[in-house]
Amino acid sequence: MNDDRVEPLKLREKAYDSFTQHLLANNLRAGQFISQRELVALTQMPLGAIRELVPRLEAEGLIKTVPQRGMQIMHIDLTMIRDAYQFRLFLEKEATAAFARSVTDAGLAALRAQHEAIIARVETEGPTQQVIDDAQATDWGLHDIIIDALGNEIISKAYRVNSIKIRLIRRELTGIAGLVVPVMREHLGIIDAIASRDPVRAAEAMTAHIANARNRALGL
């Protein structure tokens, strides 16, 4: 690739990574209006990179341009929640079925140990912020591993964009605090279903888990 094209590409990717990191770190709020120059100041990226970033963010539904008001960070409403969780279900249901066929026993043992360790820490340390943060990382880690095991870059990228939306929904409406042990136990149920090597059972366990998460977000 021409060197003249490499640097702008790197800047665009850095700008995207910086934007999503600030979004997930709660430095940008759902529904907030923001200008390109404010994004420059926040991300510490050049204006040219931010201008090139905007169409991608609009295409992914992370921002929208409102006439005479500027750019608005995605707004969380019932339609957005339903759409995001439905898309998540479509991807993860089939990915989990495939994972039941491909994951090694050692891989499953490692996943099970991670979740059991979180439960043990809650029992000994209590739900400290560090335990909650580690539980959240373990939570998302399982789902990421299942999706990435497909070896399909298109699916992984689409999943990551939707995952940002799901994380914002959870941050604004639910979160894992107070739910650490129940969520870890749900995950252990999924791991057990995967360990049965029955794709249908594995997919059903993931379907139930995602339905529970969606219902919490909807307040059901």
Short mmCIF file of C-alpha atoms in Angstrom, two decimals:
data_model
loop_
_atom_site.label_atom_id
_atom_site.label_comp_id
_atom_site.label_asym_id
_atom_site.label_seq_id
_atom_site.Cartn_x
_atom_site.Cartn_y
_atom_site.Cartn_z
CA MET A 1 0.00 0.00 0.00
CA ASN A 2 1.18 3.53 -0.78
CA ASP A 3 2.72 5.17 2.30
CA ASP A 4 0.64 8.29 1.63
CA ARG A 5 -2.50 6.21 2.29
CA VAL A 6 -1.22 4.34 5.33
CA GLU A 7 -0.94 7.32 7.69
CA PRO A 8 -4.49 8.69 7.09
CA LEU A 9 -5.84 5.16 7.55
CA LYS A 10 -3.99 4.81 10.85
CA LEU A 11 -5.33 8.20 11.98
CA ARG A 12 -8.90 7.19 11.14
CA GLU A 13 -8.56 3.96 13.08
CA LYS A 14 -6.97 5.75 16.03
CA ALA A 15 -9.76 8.32 15.98
CA TYR A 16 -12.36 5.55 15.94
CA ASP A 17 -10.68 3.68 18.79
CA SER A 18 -10.39 6.87 20.83
CA PHE A 19 -14.05 7.77 20.23
CA THR A 20 -15.36 4.36 21.26
CA GLN A 21 -13.09 4.27 24.33
CA HIS A 22 -14.41 7.64 25.49
CA LEU A 23 -17.96 6.49 24.75
CA LEU A 24 -17.61 3.35 26.84
CA ALA A 25 -15.74 5.23 29.58
CA ASN A 26 -18.79 7.47 30.01
CA ASN A 27 -16.96 10.58 28.78
CA LEU A 28 -19.68 10.80 26.13
CA ARG A 29 -23.29 10.20 27.07
CA ALA A 30 -26.16 8.75 25.07
CA GLY A 31 -28.15 11.56 23.46
CA GLN A 32 -25.40 14.15 24.02
CA PHE A 33 -24.74 16.74 21.29
CA ILE A 34 -21.11 17.31 20.35
CA SER A 35 -19.22 19.23 17.67
CA GLN A 36 -16.33 18.05 15.55
CA ARG A 37 -14.00 20.46 17.35
CA GLU A 38 -15.11 19.08 20.71
CA LEU A 39 -14.28 15.61 19.43
CA VAL A 40 -10.85 16.88 18.38
CA ALA A 41 -10.25 18.13 21.92
CA LEU A 42 -11.57 14.93 23.49
CA THR A 43 -9.77 12.43 21.27
CA GLN A 44 -6.61 14.50 20.68
CA MET A 45 -6.88 13.63 17.00
CA PRO A 46 -6.60 16.08 14.05
CA LEU A 47 -9.74 17.65 12.61
CA GLY A 48 -9.20 15.89 9.28
CA ALA A 49 -9.32 12.46 10.97
CA ILE A 50 -12.50 13.43 12.85
CA ARG A 51 -14.18 14.63 9.65
CA GLU A 52 -13.38 11.31 7.99
CA LEU A 53 -14.56 9.44 11.09
CA VAL A 54 -18.05 10.98 11.14
CA PRO A 55 -19.49 9.07 8.13
CA ARG A 56 -18.38 5.77 9.67
CA LEU A 57 -19.98 6.62 13.02
CA GLU A 58 -23.18 7.63 11.24
CA ALA A 59 -23.21 4.40 9.20
CA GLU A 60 -22.75 2.36 12.38
CA GLY A 61 -25.54 4.25 14.15
CA LEU A 62 -23.25 5.57 16.88
CA ILE A 63 -24.02 9.17 16.04
CA LYS A 64 -26.52 11.04 13.88
CA THR A 65 -26.47 14.53 12.43
CA VAL A 66 -29.39 16.67 13.56
CA PRO A 67 -30.05 19.71 11.30
CA GLN A 68 -29.06 23.02 12.93
CA ARG A 69 -28.01 21.25 16.14
CA GLY A 70 -24.98 19.21 15.14
CA MET A 71 -23.98 15.64 15.94
CA GLN A 72 -25.82 13.62 18.54
CA ILE A 73 -24.49 10.51 20.27
CA MET A 74 -26.86 7.58 19.74
CA HIS A 75 -30.05 7.84 21.75
CA ILE A 76 -31.25 4.85 23.74
CA ASP A 77 -34.95 4.07 23.33
CA LEU A 78 -37.15 0.96 23.25
CA THR A 79 -36.71 0.42 19.52
CA MET A 80 -32.94 0.66 19.77
CA ILE A 81 -32.88 -1.80 22.70
CA ARG A 82 -35.05 -4.34 20.88
CA ASP A 83 -33.07 -4.01 17.64
CA ALA A 84 -29.68 -4.33 19.34
CA TYR A 85 -30.66 -7.41 21.34
CA GLN A 86 -32.35 -9.06 18.37
CA PHE A 87 -29.21 -8.58 16.28
CA ARG A 88 -27.12 -9.92 19.14
CA LEU A 89 -29.34 -13.00 19.40
CA PHE A 90 -29.13 -13.74 15.68
CA LEU A 91 -25.33 -13.70 15.81
CA GLU A 92 -24.69 -15.40 19.13
CA LYS A 93 -27.27 -18.17 18.84
CA GLU A 94 -25.61 -19.65 15.76
CA ALA A 95 -22.11 -18.84 16.99
CA THR A 96 -22.76 -20.73 20.23
CA ALA A 97 -24.03 -23.77 18.33
CA ALA A 98 -20.85 -23.74 16.24
CA PHE A 99 -18.71 -23.22 19.35
CA ALA A 100 -20.14 -26.40 20.89
CA ARG A 101 -18.68 -28.30 17.96
CA SER A 102 -15.26 -26.64 17.88
CA VAL A 103 -14.09 -25.60 21.35
CA THR A 104 -11.59 -27.85 23.10
CA ASP A 105 -12.14 -29.35 26.53
CA ALA A 106 -9.19 -27.30 27.77
CA GLY A 107 -10.74 -24.13 26.41
CA LEU A 108 -14.00 -24.85 28.22
CA ALA A 109 -12.16 -25.68 31.44
CA ALA A 110 -10.38 -22.33 31.30
CA LEU A 111 -13.66 -20.46 30.77
CA ARG A 112 -15.34 -22.34 33.61
CA ALA A 113 -12.42 -21.59 35.94
CA GLN A 114 -12.60 -17.86 35.17
CA HIS A 115 -16.29 -17.70 36.08
CA GLU A 116 -15.93 -19.82 39.21
CA ALA A 117 -13.07 -17.59 40.34
CA ILE A 118 -15.30 -14.50 40.09
CA ILE A 119 -18.01 -16.17 42.18
CA ALA A 120 -15.41 -17.18 44.79
CA ARG A 121 -14.09 -13.61 44.94
CA VAL A 122 -17.58 -12.22 45.55
CA GLU A 123 -17.95 -14.66 48.43
CA THR A 124 -14.59 -13.71 49.98
CA GLU A 125 -14.08 -10.05 48.99
CA GLY A 126 -17.64 -8.94 48.43
CA PRO A 127 -18.81 -7.05 45.32
CA THR A 128 -15.95 -4.54 45.29
CA GLN A 129 -15.52 -2.30 42.25
CA GLN A 130 -12.50 -4.34 41.17
CA VAL A 131 -14.50 -7.56 41.34
CA ILE A 132 -17.34 -5.94 39.38
CA ASP A 133 -14.90 -4.70 36.72
CA ASP A 134 -13.27 -8.13 36.45
CA ALA A 135 -16.69 -9.77 36.27
CA GLN A 136 -17.69 -7.44 33.46
CA ALA A 137 -14.52 -8.30 31.56
CA THR A 138 -15.17 -12.02 32.09
CA ASP A 139 -18.76 -11.56 30.95
CA TRP A 140 -17.87 -9.86 27.68
CA GLY A 141 -14.86 -12.11 27.21
CA LEU A 142 -17.00 -15.23 26.92
CA HIS A 143 -19.22 -13.67 24.26
CA ASP A 144 -16.23 -12.31 22.32
CA ILE A 145 -14.53 -15.71 22.33
CA ILE A 146 -17.66 -17.45 21.04
CA ILE A 147 -18.08 -14.95 18.19
CA ASP A 148 -14.40 -14.85 17.22
CA ALA A 149 -14.22 -18.66 17.16
CA LEU A 150 -16.22 -18.48 13.92
CA GLY A 151 -13.15 -17.03 12.22
CA ASN A 152 -15.37 -14.65 10.25
CA GLU A 153 -14.06 -11.08 10.22
CA ILE A 154 -17.30 -9.63 8.84
CA ILE A 155 -19.34 -11.14 11.68
CA SER A 156 -16.77 -10.15 14.31
CA LYS A 157 -16.76 -6.53 13.15
CA ALA A 158 -20.56 -6.33 13.02
CA TYR A 159 -20.73 -7.90 16.46
CA ARG A 160 -18.24 -5.39 17.90
CA VAL A 161 -20.31 -2.43 16.69
CA ASN A 162 -23.49 -3.89 18.16
CA SER A 163 -21.58 -4.76 21.32
CA ILE A 164 -20.81 -1.07 21.84
CA LYS A 165 -24.55 -0.36 21.73
CA ILE A 166 -25.32 -3.20 24.14
CA ARG A 167 -22.68 -1.96 26.56
CA LEU A 168 -24.14 1.54 26.48
CA ILE A 169 -27.60 0.14 27.13
CA ARG A 170 -26.31 -1.84 30.08
CA ARG A 171 -24.37 1.11 31.44
CA GLU A 172 -27.37 3.44 31.22
CA LEU A 173 -30.09 1.01 32.28
CA THR A 174 -28.77 -2.09 34.04
CA GLY A 175 -25.06 -2.81 34.56
CA ILE A 176 -23.67 -5.89 36.23
CA ALA A 177 -23.34 -4.48 39.76
CA GLY A 178 -25.64 -6.50 42.01
CA LEU A 179 -25.92 -9.18 39.34
CA VAL A 180 -22.40 -10.56 39.35
CA VAL A 181 -23.18 -13.99 40.79
CA PRO A 182 -26.44 -14.56 38.83
CA VAL A 183 -24.73 -13.58 35.56
CA MET A 184 -21.70 -15.76 36.27
CA ARG A 185 -24.03 -18.69 37.05
CA GLU A 186 -25.95 -18.11 33.82
CA HIS A 187 -22.66 -18.21 31.97
CA LEU A 188 -21.70 -21.44 33.72
CA GLY A 189 -25.01 -22.88 32.50
CA ILE A 190 -24.06 -21.87 28.95
CA ILE A 191 -20.62 -23.44 29.38
CA ASP A 192 -22.22 -26.66 30.65
CA ALA A 193 -24.56 -26.69 27.63
CA ILE A 194 -21.61 -26.18 25.29
CA ALA A 195 -19.72 -28.96 27.09
CA SER A 196 -22.57 -31.35 26.25
CA ARG A 197 -21.51 -30.93 22.61
CA ASP A 198 -25.19 -30.55 21.73
CA PRO A 199 -25.46 -27.49 19.43
CA VAL A 200 -29.22 -27.15 20.00
CA ARG A 201 -28.87 -27.19 23.78
CA ALA A 202 -25.98 -24.70 23.62
CA ALA A 203 -27.95 -22.33 21.39
CA GLU A 204 -30.99 -22.55 23.68
CA ALA A 205 -28.87 -21.68 26.73
CA MET A 206 -27.46 -18.60 24.98
CA THR A 207 -30.94 -17.62 23.77
CA ALA A 208 -32.28 -17.71 27.34
CA HIS A 209 -29.31 -15.69 28.61
CA ILE A 210 -29.73 -12.95 25.99
CA ALA A 211 -33.50 -12.86 26.60
CA ASN A 212 -32.85 -12.30 30.31
CA ALA A 213 -30.44 -9.45 29.55
CA ARG A 214 -32.90 -7.87 27.10
CA ASN A 215 -35.75 -8.09 29.60
CA ARG A 216 -33.64 -6.41 32.28
CA ALA A 217 -32.87 -3.58 29.87
CA LEU A 218 -36.56 -3.22 29.04
CA GLY A 219 -37.48 -3.30 32.72
CA LEU A 220 -39.48 -6.50 32.37
#
